[in-house]
């Protein structure tokens, strides 16, 4: 899973170098981050699919709770996933959300929400988005680290790893900036 950014030969060869390609790759990564994690828009330019509203329990020991501490909802009592008050010897093992993941995310989150669906739970999907490889003609952007384990599943459900219509203007400005900077570097080297 990743994004491949390619130089198609629209700039003169003297006005393009590996540093310009790296700049273009960083701009592409920034465009994906801004569009997906701040605006809640997928690679197709449409809002991301809504979160599930199917009732769920988040136990305090779950990987989900380790990334974002559950708040709100109702107490989940018992040794497993019971959703109602059990015998007095049972203790609260998590939180139950009648409104599903959408309610969990809404009530557990700190800070402002820029979009209804923004794929930010703890930042572990956004932070490891990296420029992995840069050559003169192409660059590869992908996810690394712990987010690699579930990033593909998130992208399959809500496609975000790609450049779409919403990114065209950003990429055009970045391309022109990269060409101008490369031309200046080339002129300094020739003189």
PDB file of C-alpha atoms in Angstrom:
ATOM      1  CA  UNK A   1       0.000   0.000   0.000  1.00  0.00           C
ATOM      2  CA  UNK A   2       1.442   3.339  -0.969  1.00  0.00           C
ATOM      3  CA  UNK A   3       1.455   6.294  -3.295  1.00  0.00           C
ATOM      4  CA  UNK A   4       3.802   6.592  -6.244  1.00  0.00           C
ATOM      5  CA  UNK A   5       4.590  10.132  -7.410  1.00  0.00           C
ATOM      6  CA  UNK A   6       6.152  10.280 -10.881  1.00  0.00           C
ATOM      7  CA  UNK A   7       7.862  13.055 -12.856  1.00  0.00           C
ATOM      8  CA  UNK A   8       6.443  12.836 -16.370  1.00  0.00           C
ATOM      9  CA  UNK A   9       8.976  14.983 -18.190  1.00  0.00           C
ATOM     10  CA  UNK A  10       7.026  18.250 -18.165  1.00  0.00           C
ATOM     11  CA  UNK A  11      10.065  20.161 -16.867  1.00  0.00           C
ATOM     12  CA  UNK A  12      13.350  20.689 -18.693  1.00  0.00           C
ATOM     13  CA  UNK A  13      15.980  18.154 -17.612  1.00  0.00           C
ATOM     14  CA  UNK A  14      18.299  20.889 -16.322  1.00  0.00           C
ATOM     15  CA  UNK A  15      15.462  22.202 -14.149  1.00  0.00           C
ATOM     16  CA  UNK A  16      14.817  18.892 -12.393  1.00  0.00           C
ATOM     17  CA  UNK A  17      16.857  16.945  -9.870  1.00  0.00           C
ATOM     18  CA  UNK A  18      16.428  14.443  -7.065  1.00  0.00           C
ATOM     19  CA  UNK A  19      15.917  17.248  -4.527  1.00  0.00           C
ATOM     20  CA  UNK A  20      12.997  18.576  -6.620  1.00  0.00           C
ATOM     21  CA  UNK A  21      11.450  15.091  -6.665  1.00  0.00           C
ATOM     22  CA  UNK A  22      11.840  14.854  -2.864  1.00  0.00           C
ATOM     23  CA  UNK A  23      10.093  18.232  -2.512  1.00  0.00           C
ATOM     24  CA  UNK A  24       7.233  17.007  -4.740  1.00  0.00           C
ATOM     25  CA  UNK A  25       6.924  13.806  -2.675  1.00  0.00           C
ATOM     26  CA  UNK A  26       6.741  15.820   0.575  1.00  0.00           C
ATOM     27  CA  UNK A  27       4.032  17.986  -0.980  1.00  0.00           C
ATOM     28  CA  UNK A  28       2.070  14.867  -1.961  1.00  0.00           C
ATOM     29  CA  UNK A  29       2.388  13.474   1.570  1.00  0.00           C
ATOM     30  CA  UNK A  30       1.207  16.807   2.997  1.00  0.00           C
ATOM     31  CA  UNK A  31      -1.757  16.881   0.593  1.00  0.00           C
ATOM     32  CA  UNK A  32      -2.861  13.386   1.675  1.00  0.00           C
ATOM     33  CA  UNK A  33      -2.518  14.278   5.376  1.00  0.00           C
ATOM     34  CA  UNK A  34      -4.437  17.563   5.058  1.00  0.00           C
ATOM     35  CA  UNK A  35      -7.211  16.096   2.904  1.00  0.00           C
ATOM     36  CA  UNK A  36      -7.698  12.885   4.869  1.00  0.00           C
ATOM     37  CA  UNK A  37      -6.936  13.631   8.500  1.00  0.00           C
ATOM     38  CA  UNK A  38      -8.100  17.252   8.692  1.00  0.00           C
ATOM     39  CA  UNK A  39     -10.849  17.541   6.069  1.00  0.00           C
ATOM     40  CA  UNK A  40     -12.202  13.954   6.116  1.00  0.00           C
ATOM     41  CA  UNK A  41     -12.081  13.584   2.327  1.00  0.00           C
ATOM     42  CA  UNK A  42     -11.027  10.402   0.521  1.00  0.00           C
ATOM     43  CA  UNK A  43      -8.797  10.125  -2.513  1.00  0.00           C
ATOM     44  CA  UNK A  44     -11.872  10.299  -4.787  1.00  0.00           C
ATOM     45  CA  UNK A  45     -12.745  13.764  -3.455  1.00  0.00           C
ATOM     46  CA  UNK A  46     -15.842  12.573  -1.561  1.00  0.00           C
ATOM     47  CA  UNK A  47     -16.283  12.531   2.235  1.00  0.00           C
ATOM     48  CA  UNK A  48     -14.991   9.344   3.879  1.00  0.00           C
ATOM     49  CA  UNK A  49     -17.546   6.600   4.659  1.00  0.00           C
ATOM     50  CA  UNK A  50     -19.259   7.170   8.024  1.00  0.00           C
ATOM     51  CA  UNK A  51     -18.212   5.301  11.152  1.00  0.00           C
ATOM     52  CA  UNK A  52     -20.217   2.290  12.301  1.00  0.00           C
ATOM     53  CA  UNK A  53     -23.198   2.826  14.609  1.00  0.00           C
ATOM     54  CA  UNK A  54     -23.511  -0.870  15.518  1.00  0.00           C
ATOM     55  CA  UNK A  55     -23.406  -1.193  19.346  1.00  0.00           C
ATOM     56  CA  UNK A  56     -20.014  -2.176  20.742  1.00  0.00           C
ATOM     57  CA  UNK A  57     -18.056  -2.650  23.951  1.00  0.00           C
ATOM     58  CA  UNK A  58     -14.523  -1.319  24.329  1.00  0.00           C
ATOM     59  CA  UNK A  59     -12.675  -3.121  27.118  1.00  0.00           C
ATOM     60  CA  UNK A  60      -9.919  -1.260  28.927  1.00  0.00           C
ATOM     61  CA  UNK A  61      -7.414  -4.002  27.968  1.00  0.00           C
ATOM     62  CA  UNK A  62      -8.152  -3.839  24.220  1.00  0.00           C
ATOM     63  CA  UNK A  63      -5.712  -2.397  21.648  1.00  0.00           C
ATOM     64  CA  UNK A  64      -8.360   0.210  20.786  1.00  0.00           C
ATOM     65  CA  UNK A  65      -8.465   1.417  24.405  1.00  0.00           C
ATOM     66  CA  UNK A  66      -4.658   1.569  24.532  1.00  0.00           C
ATOM     67  CA  UNK A  67      -4.692   4.008  21.594  1.00  0.00           C
ATOM     68  CA  UNK A  68      -7.594   6.130  22.902  1.00  0.00           C
ATOM     69  CA  UNK A  69      -8.913   5.823  26.459  1.00  0.00           C
ATOM     70  CA  UNK A  70     -12.672   5.147  26.367  1.00  0.00           C
ATOM     71  CA  UNK A  71     -14.840   7.911  27.813  1.00  0.00           C
ATOM     72  CA  UNK A  72     -18.603   8.352  27.832  1.00  0.00           C
ATOM     73  CA  UNK A  73     -20.876   5.464  26.995  1.00  0.00           C
ATOM     74  CA  UNK A  74     -22.171   3.155  29.734  1.00  0.00           C
ATOM     75  CA  UNK A  75     -20.116   0.959  32.067  1.00  0.00           C
ATOM     76  CA  UNK A  76     -19.541  -2.605  30.817  1.00  0.00           C
ATOM     77  CA  UNK A  77     -19.563  -4.968  33.797  1.00  0.00           C
ATOM     78  CA  UNK A  78     -18.152  -8.457  34.189  1.00  0.00           C
ATOM     79  CA  UNK A  79     -15.362 -10.749  33.229  1.00  0.00           C
ATOM     80  CA  UNK A  80     -16.086 -10.648  29.513  1.00  0.00           C
ATOM     81  CA  UNK A  81     -18.274  -8.265  27.592  1.00  0.00           C
ATOM     82  CA  UNK A  82     -21.578  -8.131  29.507  1.00  0.00           C
ATOM     83  CA  UNK A  83     -23.400  -4.902  28.821  1.00  0.00           C
ATOM     84  CA  UNK A  84     -25.517  -4.627  31.929  1.00  0.00           C
ATOM     85  CA  UNK A  85     -24.974  -4.557  35.657  1.00  0.00           C
ATOM     86  CA  UNK A  86     -24.049  -8.012  36.946  1.00  0.00           C
ATOM     87  CA  UNK A  87     -23.536  -9.383  40.441  1.00  0.00           C
ATOM     88  CA  UNK A  88     -21.826  -7.020  42.883  1.00  0.00           C
ATOM     89  CA  UNK A  89     -18.524  -8.937  42.654  1.00  0.00           C
ATOM     90  CA  UNK A  90     -18.103  -7.937  39.010  1.00  0.00           C
ATOM     91  CA  UNK A  91     -16.151  -4.837  38.145  1.00  0.00           C
ATOM     92  CA  UNK A  92     -16.245  -2.385  35.256  1.00  0.00           C
ATOM     93  CA  UNK A  93     -14.108  -3.838  32.448  1.00  0.00           C
ATOM     94  CA  UNK A  94     -14.814  -1.229  29.783  1.00  0.00           C
ATOM     95  CA  UNK A  95     -17.422   1.028  28.230  1.00  0.00           C
ATOM     96  CA  UNK A  96     -20.483   0.097  26.167  1.00  0.00           C
ATOM     97  CA  UNK A  97     -21.505   2.359  23.281  1.00  0.00           C
ATOM     98  CA  UNK A  98     -25.051   2.005  21.923  1.00  0.00           C
ATOM     99  CA  UNK A  99     -24.054   4.283  19.041  1.00  0.00           C
ATOM    100  CA  UNK A 100     -21.081   2.079  18.114  1.00  0.00           C
ATOM    101  CA  UNK A 101     -17.689   3.316  17.016  1.00  0.00           C
ATOM    102  CA  UNK A 102     -19.130   6.684  15.993  1.00  0.00           C
ATOM    103  CA  UNK A 103     -20.248   7.323  19.596  1.00  0.00           C
ATOM    104  CA  UNK A 104     -16.952   6.001  21.028  1.00  0.00           C
ATOM    105  CA  UNK A 105     -14.922   8.300  18.791  1.00  0.00           C
ATOM    106  CA  UNK A 106     -17.142  11.313  19.453  1.00  0.00           C
ATOM    107  CA  UNK A 107     -17.142  10.966  23.249  1.00  0.00           C
ATOM    108  CA  UNK A 108     -13.553   9.801  23.771  1.00  0.00           C
ATOM    109  CA  UNK A 109     -11.804  12.318  21.579  1.00  0.00           C
ATOM    110  CA  UNK A 110     -10.033  15.418  22.824  1.00  0.00           C
ATOM    111  CA  UNK A 111      -9.817  18.625  20.868  1.00  0.00           C
ATOM    112  CA  UNK A 112     -11.817  19.967  17.945  1.00  0.00           C
ATOM    113  CA  UNK A 113     -13.187  17.798  15.180  1.00  0.00           C
ATOM    114  CA  UNK A 114     -12.546  19.138  11.730  1.00  0.00           C
ATOM    115  CA  UNK A 115     -14.638  16.474  10.004  1.00  0.00           C
ATOM    116  CA  UNK A 116     -17.160  13.821  11.023  1.00  0.00           C
ATOM    117  CA  UNK A 117     -14.830  11.040   9.796  1.00  0.00           C
ATOM    118  CA  UNK A 118     -11.133  11.923   9.884  1.00  0.00           C
ATOM    119  CA  UNK A 119      -9.352   8.587  10.538  1.00  0.00           C
ATOM    120  CA  UNK A 120      -7.521  10.060  13.544  1.00  0.00           C
ATOM    121  CA  UNK A 121      -7.789   7.938  16.660  1.00  0.00           C
ATOM    122  CA  UNK A 122      -4.400   8.484  18.245  1.00  0.00           C
ATOM    123  CA  UNK A 123      -2.318   9.709  15.322  1.00  0.00           C
ATOM    124  CA  UNK A 124      -0.701   6.293  14.781  1.00  0.00           C
ATOM    125  CA  UNK A 125      -1.959   6.185  11.183  1.00  0.00           C
ATOM    126  CA  UNK A 126      -1.042   9.761  10.288  1.00  0.00           C
ATOM    127  CA  UNK A 127       2.451  10.063  11.831  1.00  0.00           C
ATOM    128  CA  UNK A 128       4.051   7.053  10.089  1.00  0.00           C
ATOM    129  CA  UNK A 129       3.134   8.289   6.610  1.00  0.00           C
ATOM    130  CA  UNK A 130       6.627   8.650   5.113  1.00  0.00           C
ATOM    131  CA  UNK A 131       8.450   9.278   1.863  1.00  0.00           C
ATOM    132  CA  UNK A 132      10.100   5.867   1.569  1.00  0.00           C
ATOM    133  CA  UNK A 133      12.109   6.174  -1.644  1.00  0.00           C
ATOM    134  CA  UNK A 134      13.114   8.998  -3.968  1.00  0.00           C
ATOM    135  CA  UNK A 135      14.785   8.731  -7.383  1.00  0.00           C
ATOM    136  CA  UNK A 136      15.204  11.324 -10.105  1.00  0.00           C
ATOM    137  CA  UNK A 137      11.897  10.390 -11.738  1.00  0.00           C
ATOM    138  CA  UNK A 138       9.732   8.945  -8.949  1.00  0.00           C
ATOM    139  CA  UNK A 139       9.053   8.763  -5.243  1.00  0.00           C
ATOM    140  CA  UNK A 140       7.143   6.296  -3.098  1.00  0.00           C
ATOM    141  CA  UNK A 141       5.095   7.324  -0.069  1.00  0.00           C
ATOM    142  CA  UNK A 142       3.810   4.713   2.353  1.00  0.00           C
ATOM    143  CA  UNK A 143       2.956   3.791   5.917  1.00  0.00           C
ATOM    144  CA  UNK A 144       5.543   2.250   8.217  1.00  0.00           C
ATOM    145  CA  UNK A 145       5.725   0.995  11.779  1.00  0.00           C
ATOM    146  CA  UNK A 146       2.763  -0.247  13.811  1.00  0.00           C
ATOM    147  CA  UNK A 147       0.217   1.391  11.507  1.00  0.00           C
ATOM    148  CA  UNK A 148       1.304  -0.907   8.678  1.00  0.00           C
ATOM    149  CA  UNK A 149      -0.637  -3.733  10.355  1.00  0.00           C
ATOM    150  CA  UNK A 150      -4.036  -2.026   9.929  1.00  0.00           C
ATOM    151  CA  UNK A 151      -3.380   0.782   7.433  1.00  0.00           C
ATOM    152  CA  UNK A 152      -4.275  -1.442   4.478  1.00  0.00           C
ATOM    153  CA  UNK A 153      -7.609  -2.404   6.030  1.00  0.00           C
ATOM    154  CA  UNK A 154      -8.447   1.242   6.724  1.00  0.00           C
ATOM    155  CA  UNK A 155      -7.535   2.163   3.139  1.00  0.00           C
ATOM    156  CA  UNK A 156      -9.667  -0.678   1.771  1.00  0.00           C
ATOM    157  CA  UNK A 157     -12.715   0.529   3.743  1.00  0.00           C
ATOM    158  CA  UNK A 158     -12.119   4.252   3.248  1.00  0.00           C
ATOM    159  CA  UNK A 159      -9.653   4.828   0.358  1.00  0.00           C
ATOM    160  CA  UNK A 160      -7.314   7.684   1.254  1.00  0.00           C
ATOM    161  CA  UNK A 161      -3.830   6.589   0.088  1.00  0.00           C
ATOM    162  CA  UNK A 162      -3.693   8.268  -3.273  1.00  0.00           C
ATOM    163  CA  UNK A 163      -3.795  11.628  -4.969  1.00  0.00           C
ATOM    164  CA  UNK A 164      -7.170  12.651  -6.284  1.00  0.00           C
ATOM    165  CA  UNK A 165      -8.985  15.606  -7.780  1.00  0.00           C
ATOM    166  CA  UNK A 166      -8.842  17.538  -4.501  1.00  0.00           C
ATOM    167  CA  UNK A 167      -5.029  17.431  -4.625  1.00  0.00           C
ATOM    168  CA  UNK A 168      -4.472  18.692  -8.196  1.00  0.00           C
ATOM    169  CA  UNK A 169      -4.069  22.371  -7.350  1.00  0.00           C
ATOM    170  CA  UNK A 170      -1.725  21.658  -4.421  1.00  0.00           C
ATOM    171  CA  UNK A 171       0.431  19.405  -6.583  1.00  0.00           C
ATOM    172  CA  UNK A 172       0.557  21.916  -9.446  1.00  0.00           C
ATOM    173  CA  UNK A 173       1.828  24.649  -7.112  1.00  0.00           C
ATOM    174  CA  UNK A 174       4.354  22.223  -5.592  1.00  0.00           C
ATOM    175  CA  UNK A 175       5.556  21.176  -9.047  1.00  0.00           C
ATOM    176  CA  UNK A 176       6.111  24.774 -10.142  1.00  0.00           C
ATOM    177  CA  UNK A 177       7.952  25.551  -6.898  1.00  0.00           C
ATOM    178  CA  UNK A 178      10.161  22.457  -7.294  1.00  0.00           C
ATOM    179  CA  UNK A 179      10.998  23.314 -10.925  1.00  0.00           C
ATOM    180  CA  UNK A 180      11.912  26.909 -10.033  1.00  0.00           C
ATOM    181  CA  UNK A 181      14.118  25.804  -7.129  1.00  0.00           C
ATOM    182  CA  UNK A 182      15.829  23.157  -9.277  1.00  0.00           C
ATOM    183  CA  UNK A 183      16.417  25.726 -12.053  1.00  0.00           C
ATOM    184  CA  UNK A 184      18.036  28.091  -9.537  1.00  0.00           C
ATOM    185  CA  UNK A 185      20.264  25.285  -8.235  1.00  0.00           C
ATOM    186  CA  UNK A 186      21.201  24.364 -11.809  1.00  0.00           C
ATOM    187  CA  UNK A 187      22.035  27.982 -12.690  1.00  0.00           C
ATOM    188  CA  UNK A 188      24.260  28.331  -9.600  1.00  0.00           C
ATOM    189  CA  UNK A 189      26.088  25.125 -10.543  1.00  0.00           C
ATOM    190  CA  UNK A 190      26.638  26.238 -14.154  1.00  0.00           C
ATOM    191  CA  UNK A 191      28.001  29.663 -13.275  1.00  0.00           C
TER     192      UNK A 191
END
